Every structure is written in C-alpha cells, then in structure tokens.
Coordinates of C-alpha atoms in Angstrom, one line a residue:
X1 CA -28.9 2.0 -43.8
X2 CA -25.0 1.2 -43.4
X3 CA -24.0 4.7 -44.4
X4 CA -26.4 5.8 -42.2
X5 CA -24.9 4.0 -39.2
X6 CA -21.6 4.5 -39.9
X7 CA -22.5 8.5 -40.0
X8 CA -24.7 8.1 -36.5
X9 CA -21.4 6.0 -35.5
X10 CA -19.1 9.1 -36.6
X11 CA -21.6 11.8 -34.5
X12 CA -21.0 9.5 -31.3
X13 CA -17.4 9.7 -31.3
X14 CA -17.3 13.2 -31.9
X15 CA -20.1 14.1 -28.9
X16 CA -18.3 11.9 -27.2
X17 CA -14.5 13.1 -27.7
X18 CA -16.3 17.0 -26.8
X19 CA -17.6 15.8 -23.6
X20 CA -14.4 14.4 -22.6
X21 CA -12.5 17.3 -23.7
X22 CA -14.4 19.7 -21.3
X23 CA -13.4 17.1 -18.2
X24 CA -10.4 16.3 -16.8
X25 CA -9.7 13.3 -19.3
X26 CA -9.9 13.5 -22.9
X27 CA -12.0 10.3 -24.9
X28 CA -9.8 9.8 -28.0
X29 CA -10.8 7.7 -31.0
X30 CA -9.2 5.5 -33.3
X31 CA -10.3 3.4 -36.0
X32 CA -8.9 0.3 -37.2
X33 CA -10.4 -2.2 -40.4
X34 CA -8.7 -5.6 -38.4
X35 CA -10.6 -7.9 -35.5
X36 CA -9.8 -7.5 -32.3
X37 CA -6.7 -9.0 -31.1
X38 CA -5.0 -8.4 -34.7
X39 CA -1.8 -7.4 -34.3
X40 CA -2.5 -3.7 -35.8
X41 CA -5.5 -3.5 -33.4
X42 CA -2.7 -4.3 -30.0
X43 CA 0.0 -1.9 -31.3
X44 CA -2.8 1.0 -31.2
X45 CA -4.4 -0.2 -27.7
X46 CA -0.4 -0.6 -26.4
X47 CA -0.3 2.8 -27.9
X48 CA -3.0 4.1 -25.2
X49 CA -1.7 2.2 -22.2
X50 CA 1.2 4.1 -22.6
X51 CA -0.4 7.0 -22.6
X52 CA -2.7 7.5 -20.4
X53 CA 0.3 6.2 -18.0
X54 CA 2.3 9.2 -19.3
X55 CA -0.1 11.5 -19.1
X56 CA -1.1 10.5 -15.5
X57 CA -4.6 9.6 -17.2
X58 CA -5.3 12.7 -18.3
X59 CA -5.6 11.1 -21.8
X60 CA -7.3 8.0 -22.9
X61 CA -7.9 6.0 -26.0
X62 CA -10.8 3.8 -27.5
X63 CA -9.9 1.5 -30.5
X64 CA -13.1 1.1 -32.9
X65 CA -12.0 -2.1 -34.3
X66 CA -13.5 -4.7 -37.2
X67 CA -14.5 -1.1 -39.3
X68 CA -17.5 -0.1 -36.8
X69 CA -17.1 2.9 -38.0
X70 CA -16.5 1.9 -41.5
X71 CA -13.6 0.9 -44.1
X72 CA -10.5 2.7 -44.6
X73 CA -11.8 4.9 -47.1
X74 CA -14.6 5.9 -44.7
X75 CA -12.2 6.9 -41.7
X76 CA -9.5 8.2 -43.0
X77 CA -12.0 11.2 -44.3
X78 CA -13.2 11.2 -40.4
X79 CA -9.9 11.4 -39.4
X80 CA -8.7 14.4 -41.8
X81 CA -11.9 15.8 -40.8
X82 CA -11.4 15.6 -37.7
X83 CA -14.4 13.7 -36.9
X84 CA -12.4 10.8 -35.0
X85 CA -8.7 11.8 -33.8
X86 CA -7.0 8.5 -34.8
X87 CA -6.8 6.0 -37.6
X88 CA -4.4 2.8 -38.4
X89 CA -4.9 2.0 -41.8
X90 CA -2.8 0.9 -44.8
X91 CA -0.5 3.1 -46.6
X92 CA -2.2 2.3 -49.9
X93 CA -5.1 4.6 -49.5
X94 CA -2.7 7.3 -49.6
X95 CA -1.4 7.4 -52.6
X96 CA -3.6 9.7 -54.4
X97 CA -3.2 12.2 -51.5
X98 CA 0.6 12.1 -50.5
X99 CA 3.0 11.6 -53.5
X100 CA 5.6 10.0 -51.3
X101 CA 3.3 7.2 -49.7
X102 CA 3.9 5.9 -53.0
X103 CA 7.4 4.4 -53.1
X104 CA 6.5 2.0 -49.8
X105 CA 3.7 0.6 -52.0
X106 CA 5.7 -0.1 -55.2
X107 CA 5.8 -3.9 -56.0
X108 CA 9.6 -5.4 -54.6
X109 CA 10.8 -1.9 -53.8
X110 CA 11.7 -4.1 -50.4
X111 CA 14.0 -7.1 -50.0
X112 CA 12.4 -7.9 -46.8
X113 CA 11.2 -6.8 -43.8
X114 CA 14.0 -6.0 -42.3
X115 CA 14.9 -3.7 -45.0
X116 CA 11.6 -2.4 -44.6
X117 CA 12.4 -1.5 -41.4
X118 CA 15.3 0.2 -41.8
X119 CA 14.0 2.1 -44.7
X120 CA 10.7 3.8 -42.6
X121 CA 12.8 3.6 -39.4
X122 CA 15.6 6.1 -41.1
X123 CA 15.4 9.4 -43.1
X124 CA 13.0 8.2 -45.3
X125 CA 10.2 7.4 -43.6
X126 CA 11.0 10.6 -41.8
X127 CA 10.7 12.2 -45.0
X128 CA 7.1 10.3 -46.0
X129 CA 6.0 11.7 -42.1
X130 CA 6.6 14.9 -43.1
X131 CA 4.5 14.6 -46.5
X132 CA 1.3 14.0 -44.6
X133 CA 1.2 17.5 -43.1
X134 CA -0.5 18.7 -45.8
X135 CA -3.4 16.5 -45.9
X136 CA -4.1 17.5 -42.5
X137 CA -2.0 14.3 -40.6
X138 CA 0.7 13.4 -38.1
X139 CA 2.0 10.0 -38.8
X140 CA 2.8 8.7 -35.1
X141 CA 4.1 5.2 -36.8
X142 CA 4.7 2.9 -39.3
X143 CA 3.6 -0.5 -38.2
X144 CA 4.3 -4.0 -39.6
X145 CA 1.9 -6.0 -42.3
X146 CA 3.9 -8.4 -43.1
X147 CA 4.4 -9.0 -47.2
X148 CA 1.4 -9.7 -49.1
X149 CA 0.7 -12.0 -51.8
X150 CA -1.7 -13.5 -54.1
X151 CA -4.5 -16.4 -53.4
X152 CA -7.4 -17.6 -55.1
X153 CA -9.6 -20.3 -55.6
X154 CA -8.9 -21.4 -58.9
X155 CA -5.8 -23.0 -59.3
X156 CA -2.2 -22.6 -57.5
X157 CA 0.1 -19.7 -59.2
X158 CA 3.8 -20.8 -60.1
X159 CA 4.3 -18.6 -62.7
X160 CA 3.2 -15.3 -64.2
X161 CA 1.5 -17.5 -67.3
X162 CA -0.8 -18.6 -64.6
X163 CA -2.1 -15.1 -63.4
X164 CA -3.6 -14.8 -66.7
X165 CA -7.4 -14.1 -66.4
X166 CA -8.1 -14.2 -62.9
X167 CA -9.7 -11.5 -60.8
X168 CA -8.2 -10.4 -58.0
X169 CA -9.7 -8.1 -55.0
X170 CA -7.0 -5.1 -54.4
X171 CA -6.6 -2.3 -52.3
X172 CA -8.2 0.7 -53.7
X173 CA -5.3 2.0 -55.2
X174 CA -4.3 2.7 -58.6
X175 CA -0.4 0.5 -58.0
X176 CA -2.3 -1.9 -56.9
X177 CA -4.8 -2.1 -60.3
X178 CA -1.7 -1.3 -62.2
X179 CA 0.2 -4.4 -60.7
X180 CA -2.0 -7.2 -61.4
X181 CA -2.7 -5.5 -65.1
X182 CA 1.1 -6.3 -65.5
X183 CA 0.7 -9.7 -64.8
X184 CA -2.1 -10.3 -67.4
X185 CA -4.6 -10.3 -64.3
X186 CA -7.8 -8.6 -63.4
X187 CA -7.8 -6.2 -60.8
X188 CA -11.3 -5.9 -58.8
X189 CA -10.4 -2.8 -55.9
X190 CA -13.4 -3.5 -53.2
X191 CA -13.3 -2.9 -49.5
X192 CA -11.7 -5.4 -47.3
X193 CA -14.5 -6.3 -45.5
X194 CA -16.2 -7.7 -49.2
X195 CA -14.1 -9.9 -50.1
X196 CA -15.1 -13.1 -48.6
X197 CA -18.3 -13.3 -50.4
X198 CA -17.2 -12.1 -53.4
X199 CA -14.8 -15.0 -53.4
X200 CA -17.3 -17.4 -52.6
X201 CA -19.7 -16.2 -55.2
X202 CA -17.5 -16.2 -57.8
X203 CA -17.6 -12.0 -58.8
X204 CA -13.7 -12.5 -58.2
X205 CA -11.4 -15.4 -58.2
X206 CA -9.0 -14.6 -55.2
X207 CA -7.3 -11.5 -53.9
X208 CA -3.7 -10.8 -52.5
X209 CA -2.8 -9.8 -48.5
X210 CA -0.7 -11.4 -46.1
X211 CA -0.9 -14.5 -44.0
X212 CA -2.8 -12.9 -40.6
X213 CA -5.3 -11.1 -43.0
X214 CA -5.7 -14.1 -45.0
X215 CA -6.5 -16.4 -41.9
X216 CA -8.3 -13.9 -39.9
X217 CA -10.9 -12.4 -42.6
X218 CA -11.3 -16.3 -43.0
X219 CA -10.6 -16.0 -46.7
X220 CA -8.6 -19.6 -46.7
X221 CA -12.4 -21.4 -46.7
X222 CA -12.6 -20.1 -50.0
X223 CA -9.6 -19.5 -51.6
X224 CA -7.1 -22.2 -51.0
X225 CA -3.9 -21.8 -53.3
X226 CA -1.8 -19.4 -51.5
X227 CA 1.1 -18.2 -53.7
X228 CA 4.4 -16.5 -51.9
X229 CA 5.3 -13.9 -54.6
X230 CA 5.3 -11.2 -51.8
X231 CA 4.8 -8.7 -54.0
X232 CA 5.0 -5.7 -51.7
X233 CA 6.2 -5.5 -47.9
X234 CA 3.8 -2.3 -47.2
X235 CA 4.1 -0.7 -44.2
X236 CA 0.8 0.3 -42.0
X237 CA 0.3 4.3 -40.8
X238 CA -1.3 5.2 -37.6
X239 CA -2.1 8.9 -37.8
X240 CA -3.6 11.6 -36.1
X241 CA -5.7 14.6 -37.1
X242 CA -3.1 17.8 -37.5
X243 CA -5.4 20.2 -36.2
X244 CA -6.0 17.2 -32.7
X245 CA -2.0 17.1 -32.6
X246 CA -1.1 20.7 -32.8
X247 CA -3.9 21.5 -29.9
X248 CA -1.4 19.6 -27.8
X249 CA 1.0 21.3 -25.7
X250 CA 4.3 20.6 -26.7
X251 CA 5.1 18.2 -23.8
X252 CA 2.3 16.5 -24.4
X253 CA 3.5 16.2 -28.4
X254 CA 6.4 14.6 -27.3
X255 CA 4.6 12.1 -24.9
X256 CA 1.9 11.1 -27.5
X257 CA 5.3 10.6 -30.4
X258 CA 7.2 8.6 -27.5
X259 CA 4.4 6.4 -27.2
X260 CA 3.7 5.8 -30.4
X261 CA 7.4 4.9 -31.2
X262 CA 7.9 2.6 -28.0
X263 CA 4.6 1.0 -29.7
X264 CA 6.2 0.2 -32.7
X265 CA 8.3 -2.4 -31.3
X266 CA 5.0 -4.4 -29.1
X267 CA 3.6 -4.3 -32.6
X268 CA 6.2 -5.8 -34.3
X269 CA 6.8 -9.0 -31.8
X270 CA 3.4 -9.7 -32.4
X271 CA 3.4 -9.3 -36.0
X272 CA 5.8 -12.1 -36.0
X273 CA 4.2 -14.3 -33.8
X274 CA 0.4 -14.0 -35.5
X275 CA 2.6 -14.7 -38.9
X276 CA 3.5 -18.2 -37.8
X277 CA 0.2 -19.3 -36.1
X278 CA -1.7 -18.0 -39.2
X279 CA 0.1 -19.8 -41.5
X280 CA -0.3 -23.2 -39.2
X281 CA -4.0 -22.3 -39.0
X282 CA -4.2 -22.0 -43.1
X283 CA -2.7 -25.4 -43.5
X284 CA -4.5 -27.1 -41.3
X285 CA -7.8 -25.5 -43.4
X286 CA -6.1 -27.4 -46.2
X287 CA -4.9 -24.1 -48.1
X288 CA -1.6 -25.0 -50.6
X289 CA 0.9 -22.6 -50.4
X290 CA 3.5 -22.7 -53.3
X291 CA 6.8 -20.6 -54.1
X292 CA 6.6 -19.4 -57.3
X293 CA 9.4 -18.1 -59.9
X294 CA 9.5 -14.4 -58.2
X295 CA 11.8 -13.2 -60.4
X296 CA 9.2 -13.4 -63.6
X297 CA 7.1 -11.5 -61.5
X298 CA 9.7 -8.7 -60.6
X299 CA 10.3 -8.2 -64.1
X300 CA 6.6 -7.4 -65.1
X301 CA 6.6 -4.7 -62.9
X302 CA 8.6 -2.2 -65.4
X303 CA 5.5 -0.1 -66.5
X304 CA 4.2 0.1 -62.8
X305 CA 7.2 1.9 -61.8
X306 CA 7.2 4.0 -65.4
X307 CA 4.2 5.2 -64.8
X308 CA 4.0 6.8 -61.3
X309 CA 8.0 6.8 -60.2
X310 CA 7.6 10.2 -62.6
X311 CA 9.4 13.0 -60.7
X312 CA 12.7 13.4 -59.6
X313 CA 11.1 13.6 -55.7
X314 CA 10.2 10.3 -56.2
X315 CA 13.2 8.6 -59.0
X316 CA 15.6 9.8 -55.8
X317 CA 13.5 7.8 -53.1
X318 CA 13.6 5.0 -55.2
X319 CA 17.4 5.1 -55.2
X320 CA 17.9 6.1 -51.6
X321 CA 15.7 3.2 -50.5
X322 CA 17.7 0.6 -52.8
X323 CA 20.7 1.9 -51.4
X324 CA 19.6 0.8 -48.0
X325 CA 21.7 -1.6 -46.4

C-alpha cells in the first residue's frame, strides 16, 4: 500500500507538471525528506520565490516536503527519471553513482563548516557539479547540514571504547557502514523516516545526524546521549533532472543557476539559526550532550579512506580539499 501511494503520488506530479507545461506557467516539483519549515525545505521554497519573480511567473515551484512522495532513495530515481524535476537530498546517496560525491562524505575530510564552505563554494565543488552530468543531474546547490554525530539510548559516548556493540541507523551508504565498523560499532542503514521506532523498540540502539534532524524527527525522546564527534560536515545537493534543465532556454539556465545560488545564502542563515534553537529544544528534553576524545575517533578512520579514496581522481581531491585554507 505505501509503494503504491508513493507511485499514484509520482503519476500526479508528472500529470500535473505536463498540464502546466502546455500553459503559460510551468508546475515544477521538488522533493524533500525534512518537515516543513526545516531549513533545507526554506532554501528550496526561497529557491522558487525567486524564480517565479525572475521569470515574471512564468515558472513556479511546489516543494513535496516530510517524503510525500517517498525517501531519498525513492526520489532521487523520480528525479533521474524524470518523473519529478527537483530533489534536495543528502549527498550520501550518491556515492555509488558519482565517484566524486564521495570525498564530501569522508569522515573529518572538513575542519568545519566554514571550510566546508569554501571547499564546495570553489573549484571543487565545481568539479563534483560537473560529475553528476552523467547520472542524468544538474546540481543547482550545495546546501548546509550542519555536522552530524552520533546518539543513542544506551549510554553517553566519550570514547571510541564506548562505540563498541551498539547499533547505529546510517545513511544508506556504504562510508557510512564502513565508518561505524571502524569504530567497533554496528551499522543498521534504514530510511530516515524509520528510525524513531526503531529506536524506541530496541532493533537499533541510536543513530548519528545533526542537531535540527535530531530535534525535528523527535529522536531526543528516545535517544538521549548526544555525543559531538562530528564525524562528517556533509553538504546537501539540490538537483535537477538533466534532460528538465537542458529544455530550458539558455536565459532561462542562467535565471534558474542565479537563483539557486542567491538561495544558498537564505539557507545557510537559517541553518545557523535552527542549530541553536534545536540544541536548546534537546536540553530541555533532557538529552546529555558530551564532547568526546575526537581525535581517537579520527584515527580509526584509516581503512575508510583505504578502501574507497582508491584512484588518483579521488587521492588528488583529498589533497586539494586539505589544502583549503
């Protein structure tokens, strides 16, 4: 029954984006995983203001927020297929189909957000854009998701020693299983929207995301130790359907890119601000947040990055992106 709503979901939005393709204002979709009013969810819908102002209305956008029309998994195939025209969704995903999306996902490959920034603001994330191409995308942006770190309902983590055992939700991607193996954890990858109950039910002990994610999914009520290793600083993609983008005249290419980019910024100032209030909100659920020894934690990672930095594409990345200053 939920794959077959999702699918009836999917048939909408493309009837839908048809009809308003043969009038004078074109219907386009986007998907994103979050609640409404998440930070990711405003960047997108700032994202559409600006263009239907640019465009004089001739385009518009409707955001499909909290997954109505599935997980990540389920949209970005929509979105290469061309089923819905837009997607925000976590870089993650994309490692199995676009070698570079990898380096942005490798445990401590950032010092902090601001080096993220500069890192997918620069050459590089220019160079991860044009990677995407070939799956049949335009990434528009990189948006902000904070760092993301590991909580559960066992015990608090000050150590690597105390990651022994547990189960943790991940993103479905194989870093991610490889990275809490490394710690002497248990990686469970599950969609996003599954994790609560399997928290409270005990089929995992905790998972790892950042402090807006951790608040708004409401995953403090049942996981209340809250370690900041900040394992990764990963970078959100909003991306369009290739075949949807190159249909666009090249004026109107340059509007949508503009738009995107003057989004980036909105998204970020209220990145920051949902940051602080979610971590207020957390506390006063009673979660413990504790800073453990990092650097135990940054030396585990060795084998992650032996076994997919592998390719001189990738060693060089790795190297250009610590050499960001």
């Amino acid at each position: 029954m939920k794959n077959f709503v999702k699918l009836a979901a999917g048939l909408m939005v493309a009837a839908s984006f048809m009809s308003g393709a043969a009038s004078a204002q074109t219907v386009l979709k986007s998907s994103d995983t979050h609640p409404d009013g998440y930070p990711t969810v405003e960047g997108v819908k700032y994202f559409g203001e600006l263009l239907k102002e640019r465009t004089q209305g001739r385009y518009s956008l409707e955001v499909y927020h909290s997954a109505q029309l599935g997980e990540e998994k389920d949209t970005i195939e929509q979105v290469r297929s061309g089923v819905i025209e837009l997607n925000r969704v976590s870089m993650a995903p994309f490692n199995g189909t676009v070698k570079e999306s990898i380096v942005p996902a490798l445990p401590y490959i950032f010092r902090s957000e601001d080096h993220m920034h500069k890192v997918m603001d620069g050459a590089i994330g220019d160079q991860i854009k044009k990677a995407f191409e070939p799956a049949g995308l335009v990434v528009l942006a990189f948006y902000d998701a904070g760092a993301r770190s590991f909580y559960n309902k066992t015990k608090p983590i000050n150590s690597v020693a105390d990651m022994k055992g547990l189960k943790f939700r991940v993103i479905q991607s194989d870093i991610f299983v490889d990275m809490v193996a490394a710690l002497g954890a248990n990686a469970t990858p599950m969609p996003y929207g599954e994790v609560y109950s399997a928290i409270e039910t005990g089929v995992i002990d905790g998972a790892e995301n950042n402090f807006p994610s951790y608040d708004t999914a409401k995953h403090a009520e049942v996981a209340k130790n809250y370690s900041l290793d900040e394992h990764t600083i990963l970078p959100e993609v909003f991306v369009m359907n290739k075949a949807a983008f190159d249909k666009l005249t090249p004026e109107d290419q340059a509007v949508f890119k503009q738009a995107a980019k003057d989004s980036v910024a909105k998204q970020r100032e209220l990145w920051s601000a949902k940051v602080a209030e979610s971590r207020a909100n957390v506390e006063k659920l009673g979660a413990q947040i504790t800073m453990p020894d990092k650097q135990g934690f940054i030396d585990a990672m060795a084998p992650v990055y032996e076994k997919h930095v592998k390719d001189d594409v990738l060693k060089k990345m790795v190297e250009d992106v610590k050499a960001v200053q």
